[in-house]
Amino acid sequence: MTNPPFHKLFNKMSLAAMCFGIAMGTAPSFAQTTDDLPVVQVQATTDAGAGQRINLSGKLRMLTQRVAASACYVQAGIVPQDSVSMLEGAVAEFTLIVGALEYGNEDLGIFGAEEHRKTLMGVAKLKELWAPMEATAMTVAMGAGTPQDVEAIATQSAKVLEIAQRLVAEITGQYANPAALRQADAMVIDLAGRQRMLAQRVSKNVCL
C-alpha cells in the first residue's frame, strides 16, 4: 500500500490551530514573533531613539498581517477568546506605534516628535489607510463582523503593508547613519522585522 499524499495527513482544524500558534507565538521556533526575537544591541549616539524608530516602524508590517490573521480566526470561531484578544491587541499596538513615530513616546524609547517631512508624509498616508481597516477590525472583534469584513481587512492590509514598507525604508535611511545608528545594526533590525511579518503572513494566508 502506498503512503497517502503528505497534505492529506492534516485536517483543516489542526492546520488552523498550527497557524494560530504561529500568530500567537506558541508555534515552533521557526515561527518567532515580536517578543521571541533577541534584543538587538545597537550603538546610538543621539537621544532620538533611532534603533527603536526603525524597530517599531518595522513592527507595523507584522501588525498589518496579524490584524488580518486574527480577524480571520475570530470570524472562523478558532480559539475565540484568544483570537479576539490578539486582534484587539494588534489594533491597539498599531495605533500606539504610529502615534509614537509621529509625536514621540518616551515609554517606547522614542524621544521627540518626528521632524523629517518625507517621514511625516508617510505617517499621514499610513494613518489614512489604517483608519478604515481599524474600524472594520474592531467590528469583527465585537462579534458583529461578516466574512465580507474579513475579506475587506485582508485587502486593506495589503495596501497598509505597502505603505508601511515604504515608511520603514524611509526611517531606516533617515536614521541609519554614523550620527544616529550603525548601518549594520539597522539592517539586523530590519531583517528581524521582515521575519516577524512573514510569520504572520503565513498564518493569515492559511486561515483565509
Short mmCIF file of C-alpha atoms in Angstrom, two decimals:
data_model
loop_
_atom_site.label_atom_id
_atom_site.label_comp_id
_atom_site.label_asym_id
_atom_site.label_seq_id
_atom_site.Cartn_x
_atom_site.Cartn_y
_atom_site.Cartn_z
CA MET A 1 0.00 0.00 0.00
CA THR A 2 1.38 3.38 -0.92
CA ASN A 3 1.53 6.19 1.59
CA PRO A 4 -1.13 8.90 1.16
CA PRO A 5 -0.02 12.35 -0.04
CA PHE A 6 1.53 14.38 2.76
CA HIS A 7 -1.07 17.14 2.65
CA LYS A 8 -3.85 14.66 3.42
CA LEU A 9 -2.31 13.90 6.80
CA PHE A 10 -3.50 17.26 8.12
CA ASN A 11 -7.12 18.12 8.66
CA LYS A 12 -8.34 21.66 8.43
CA MET A 13 -8.67 22.27 12.14
CA SER A 14 -5.21 21.02 13.03
CA LEU A 15 -3.72 23.20 10.32
CA ALA A 16 -5.69 26.21 11.55
CA ALA A 17 -4.57 25.51 15.11
CA MET A 18 -0.94 25.33 14.00
CA CYS A 19 -1.20 28.64 12.18
CA PHE A 20 -2.97 30.17 15.17
CA GLY A 21 0.09 29.09 17.14
CA ILE A 22 2.25 30.98 14.68
CA ALA A 23 0.14 34.08 15.15
CA MET A 24 0.22 33.77 18.94
CA GLY A 25 3.92 32.94 19.12
CA THR A 26 3.40 29.42 20.53
CA ALA A 27 4.43 27.51 17.42
CA PRO A 28 7.91 26.01 16.86
CA SER A 29 10.96 28.25 16.83
CA PHE A 30 10.78 28.96 13.08
CA ALA A 31 7.60 30.96 13.71
CA GLN A 32 9.08 33.54 16.04
CA THR A 33 7.05 36.63 16.74
CA THR A 34 7.90 40.02 18.19
CA ASP A 35 8.59 39.02 21.76
CA ASP A 36 10.54 35.87 20.85
CA LEU A 37 13.24 37.66 18.90
CA PRO A 38 16.53 38.53 20.59
CA VAL A 39 17.10 42.13 21.52
CA VAL A 40 19.42 43.79 19.03
CA GLN A 41 22.12 45.74 20.79
CA VAL A 42 22.66 48.99 18.94
CA GLN A 43 25.08 51.84 19.36
CA ALA A 44 23.11 55.04 19.10
CA THR A 45 24.88 58.33 19.70
CA THR A 46 21.80 60.52 19.86
CA ASP A 47 18.74 60.50 22.10
CA ALA A 48 16.20 60.34 19.25
CA GLY A 49 15.68 56.60 19.69
CA ALA A 50 16.99 55.73 16.23
CA GLY A 51 17.03 51.98 16.84
CA GLN A 52 13.53 51.97 18.28
CA ARG A 53 12.17 54.08 15.43
CA ILE A 54 13.43 51.53 12.92
CA ASN A 55 12.35 48.57 15.04
CA LEU A 56 8.83 49.85 15.69
CA SER A 57 8.24 51.07 12.15
CA GLY A 58 9.24 47.57 11.01
CA LYS A 59 6.86 46.07 13.54
CA LEU A 60 3.98 47.84 11.80
CA ARG A 61 4.50 45.50 8.84
CA MET A 62 3.95 42.49 11.06
CA LEU A 63 0.89 44.02 12.71
CA THR A 64 -0.88 44.55 9.38
CA GLN A 65 -0.72 40.80 8.85
CA ARG A 66 -1.56 39.93 12.45
CA VAL A 67 -4.72 42.03 12.33
CA ALA A 68 -5.86 40.25 9.17
CA ALA A 69 -4.95 36.81 10.53
CA SER A 70 -6.63 37.27 13.90
CA ALA A 71 -9.76 38.75 12.30
CA CYS A 72 -9.98 35.60 10.19
CA TYR A 73 -9.62 33.42 13.29
CA VAL A 74 -12.31 35.36 15.13
CA GLN A 75 -14.76 35.04 12.24
CA ALA A 76 -13.97 31.32 11.84
CA GLY A 77 -14.50 30.68 15.55
CA ILE A 78 -10.97 29.36 16.12
CA VAL A 79 -9.99 29.74 19.81
CA PRO A 80 -12.45 32.66 20.03
CA GLN A 81 -11.35 34.31 23.28
CA ASP A 82 -7.65 34.28 22.41
CA SER A 83 -8.34 35.36 18.83
CA VAL A 84 -10.34 38.39 19.98
CA SER A 85 -7.59 39.36 22.44
CA MET A 86 -4.95 39.02 19.73
CA LEU A 87 -6.99 41.14 17.32
CA GLU A 88 -7.69 43.90 19.85
CA GLY A 89 -4.06 43.89 20.98
CA ALA A 90 -2.74 44.17 17.43
CA VAL A 91 -5.08 47.06 16.60
CA ALA A 92 -4.15 48.93 19.78
CA GLU A 93 -0.42 48.39 19.27
CA PHE A 94 -0.53 49.56 15.65
CA THR A 95 -2.25 52.79 16.67
CA LEU A 96 0.19 53.30 19.56
CA ILE A 97 3.26 52.87 17.36
CA VAL A 98 2.00 55.21 14.65
CA GLY A 99 1.43 57.89 17.27
CA ALA A 100 4.88 57.32 18.74
CA LEU A 101 6.57 57.65 15.35
CA GLU A 102 4.79 60.93 14.77
CA TYR A 103 4.87 62.57 18.19
CA GLY A 104 7.41 60.53 20.15
CA ASN A 105 6.83 58.29 23.14
CA GLU A 106 9.47 58.03 25.84
CA ASP A 107 7.91 54.84 27.21
CA LEU A 108 8.61 53.21 23.84
CA GLY A 109 12.10 54.66 23.62
CA ILE A 110 11.29 57.30 21.00
CA PHE A 111 12.31 60.75 22.16
CA GLY A 112 10.85 63.79 20.47
CA ALA A 113 8.43 64.33 17.63
CA GLU A 114 9.37 63.46 14.05
CA GLU A 115 10.53 66.46 12.03
CA HIS A 116 11.53 64.91 8.70
CA ARG A 117 8.97 65.99 6.09
CA LYS A 118 9.01 62.81 3.98
CA THR A 119 8.64 60.63 7.05
CA LEU A 120 5.69 62.70 8.26
CA MET A 121 4.06 62.35 4.85
CA GLY A 122 4.48 58.59 5.08
CA VAL A 123 2.94 58.51 8.54
CA ALA A 124 -0.01 60.60 7.34
CA LYS A 125 -0.65 58.23 4.42
CA LEU A 126 -0.39 55.24 6.71
CA LYS A 127 -2.96 56.74 9.10
CA GLU A 128 -5.31 57.45 6.20
CA LEU A 129 -5.26 53.82 5.02
CA TRP A 130 -5.28 52.40 8.54
CA ALA A 131 -8.48 54.17 9.68
CA PRO A 132 -11.00 52.04 7.69
CA MET A 133 -9.05 48.84 8.40
CA GLU A 134 -9.06 49.62 12.13
CA ALA A 135 -12.82 50.28 12.12
CA THR A 136 -13.60 47.03 10.31
CA ALA A 137 -11.26 45.05 12.57
CA MET A 138 -12.98 46.34 15.69
CA THR A 139 -16.36 45.41 14.21
CA VAL A 140 -15.10 41.85 13.84
CA ALA A 141 -13.63 41.90 17.37
CA MET A 142 -17.02 42.90 18.79
CA GLY A 143 -18.64 39.89 17.14
CA ALA A 144 -20.55 41.89 14.53
CA GLY A 145 -18.31 41.05 11.58
CA THR A 146 -19.05 39.10 8.43
CA PRO A 147 -16.93 37.04 6.03
CA GLN A 148 -17.03 40.07 3.74
CA ASP A 149 -15.49 42.18 6.53
CA VAL A 150 -12.62 39.71 6.84
CA GLU A 151 -12.08 39.84 3.07
CA ALA A 152 -12.08 43.64 3.25
CA ILE A 153 -9.47 43.59 6.03
CA ALA A 154 -7.27 41.26 4.00
CA THR A 155 -7.50 43.60 1.01
CA GLN A 156 -6.85 46.67 3.13
CA SER A 157 -3.93 45.01 4.88
CA ALA A 158 -2.07 44.66 1.57
CA LYS A 159 -2.33 48.40 0.96
CA VAL A 160 -1.35 49.30 4.52
CA LEU A 161 1.59 46.88 4.35
CA GLU A 162 2.84 48.54 1.16
CA ILE A 163 2.90 51.96 2.82
CA ALA A 164 4.42 50.51 5.99
CA GLN A 165 7.21 49.02 3.87
CA ARG A 166 7.92 52.42 2.35
CA LEU A 167 7.83 54.08 5.75
CA VAL A 168 10.33 51.71 7.33
CA ALA A 169 12.65 52.20 4.34
CA GLU A 170 12.41 55.98 4.76
CA ILE A 171 13.02 55.82 8.51
CA THR A 172 15.91 53.37 8.09
CA GLY A 173 17.55 55.66 5.55
CA GLN A 174 16.99 58.66 7.78
CA TYR A 175 18.36 57.22 10.99
CA ALA A 176 20.93 54.68 9.79
CA ASN A 177 23.90 57.00 9.70
CA PRO A 178 27.05 57.34 11.82
CA ALA A 179 25.48 60.11 13.88
CA ALA A 180 22.48 58.02 14.92
CA LEU A 181 22.87 54.28 14.33
CA ARG A 182 25.33 51.92 12.72
CA GLN A 183 24.25 50.68 9.30
CA ALA A 184 24.83 47.06 10.32
CA ASP A 185 22.53 47.43 13.31
CA ALA A 186 19.82 48.98 11.14
CA MET A 187 20.00 46.05 8.71
CA VAL A 188 19.67 43.48 11.50
CA ILE A 189 16.65 45.30 12.96
CA ASP A 190 15.01 45.49 9.54
CA LEU A 191 15.58 41.79 8.79
CA ALA A 192 14.13 40.80 12.16
CA GLY A 193 11.06 42.88 11.34
CA ARG A 194 10.66 41.16 7.98
CA GLN A 195 10.76 37.76 9.65
CA ARG A 196 8.04 38.77 12.10
CA MET A 197 5.87 39.97 9.23
CA LEU A 198 6.34 36.82 7.15
CA ALA A 199 5.33 34.54 10.04
CA GLN A 200 2.08 36.45 10.38
CA ARG A 201 1.52 36.44 6.61
CA VAL A 202 1.75 32.63 6.56
CA SER A 203 -0.81 32.45 9.36
CA LYS A 204 -3.14 34.89 7.61
CA ASN A 205 -2.99 33.22 4.22
CA VAL A 206 -3.68 29.73 5.54
CA CYS A 207 -6.68 30.92 7.56
CA LEU A 208 -8.09 32.82 4.59
#
